[in-house]
Amino acid sequence: MTRTIIFDMDGTLFQTNLILEPALETTFNELRNKDLWNGKTPIDRYREIMGVPLNVVWETLLPQHSLMIRNEANDIFHEQLIQHINKGDGELYEEVEATLEILANHYNLFIASNGQMEYLQAIVGKYQLNRWIKKTYSIQQVESGSKSDLVKRIIQESNITQGYVVGDRISDINAAKDNKLIAVGCQFDFSQPSELEQADVVIQHMTELTSIVI
């Protein structure tokens, strides 16, 4: 049997909150400079929806704007995120590296994220996560934009028979259940209590995962 753990990235392995605010602020400053936005940057609104597919992000933050402007905002935002990652402004959650090192001795580890591949690769490269992670998957790789379908793709490509999906939002929990895997909810920065209630088990620190799966 191929035992596997599939991790979300934002708010699960990586502390996105550390680079979210400055990247989003710069993005909306650009929009303000082009007379495409008035008022404050909707940081709190973004925190509420963190983890949803990118098209939903910009439909929510820019509901009155065209697809072209949403795409432009998304490009600026990701350029800023990657710059902050490369400068070392972000961090993994405490003990993530030590936990991954332990788990890699027992499981095949993957990442499945709603983030863009270039962004994910920046994080993986910065922290050398490929020491433990076999492959990183982006939501861009499935036409449906569904994390459940993304996890299904991982299962099919790697002949996975059992395992876990570890993440902080409902899309991670649903991806586990839709694919008959165990859902581990992370009560971290962006998690919502009503969503975590649907997980099979909830952790408050990454180190708790080892005692659950080993």
Short mmCIF file of C-alpha atoms in Angstrom, two decimals, residues 10 22 43 59 99 104 107 117 133 138 162 180 191 200 204 208:
data_model
loop_
_atom_site.label_atom_id
_atom_site.label_comp_id
_atom_site.label_asym_id
_atom_site.label_seq_id
_atom_site.Cartn_x
_atom_site.Cartn_y
_atom_site.Cartn_z
CA ASP A 10 -0.96 28.57 2.69
CA PRO A 22 2.30 44.13 2.29
CA ILE A 43 -7.17 42.84 3.83
CA GLU A 59 -14.30 37.99 -7.87
CA THR A 99 7.89 17.25 11.22
CA ALA A 104 9.01 11.39 5.07
CA TYR A 107 4.88 8.40 4.06
CA MET A 117 2.78 27.17 -9.39
CA ILE A 133 8.06 16.61 -0.62
CA SER A 138 -1.14 23.66 -8.16
CA GLN A 162 -4.70 5.41 1.83
CA LYS A 180 -11.87 8.75 0.85
CA SER A 191 -8.96 28.46 9.85
CA ASP A 200 -11.80 13.93 11.11
CA GLN A 204 -3.22 23.12 16.80
CA GLU A 208 0.78 16.89 16.74
#
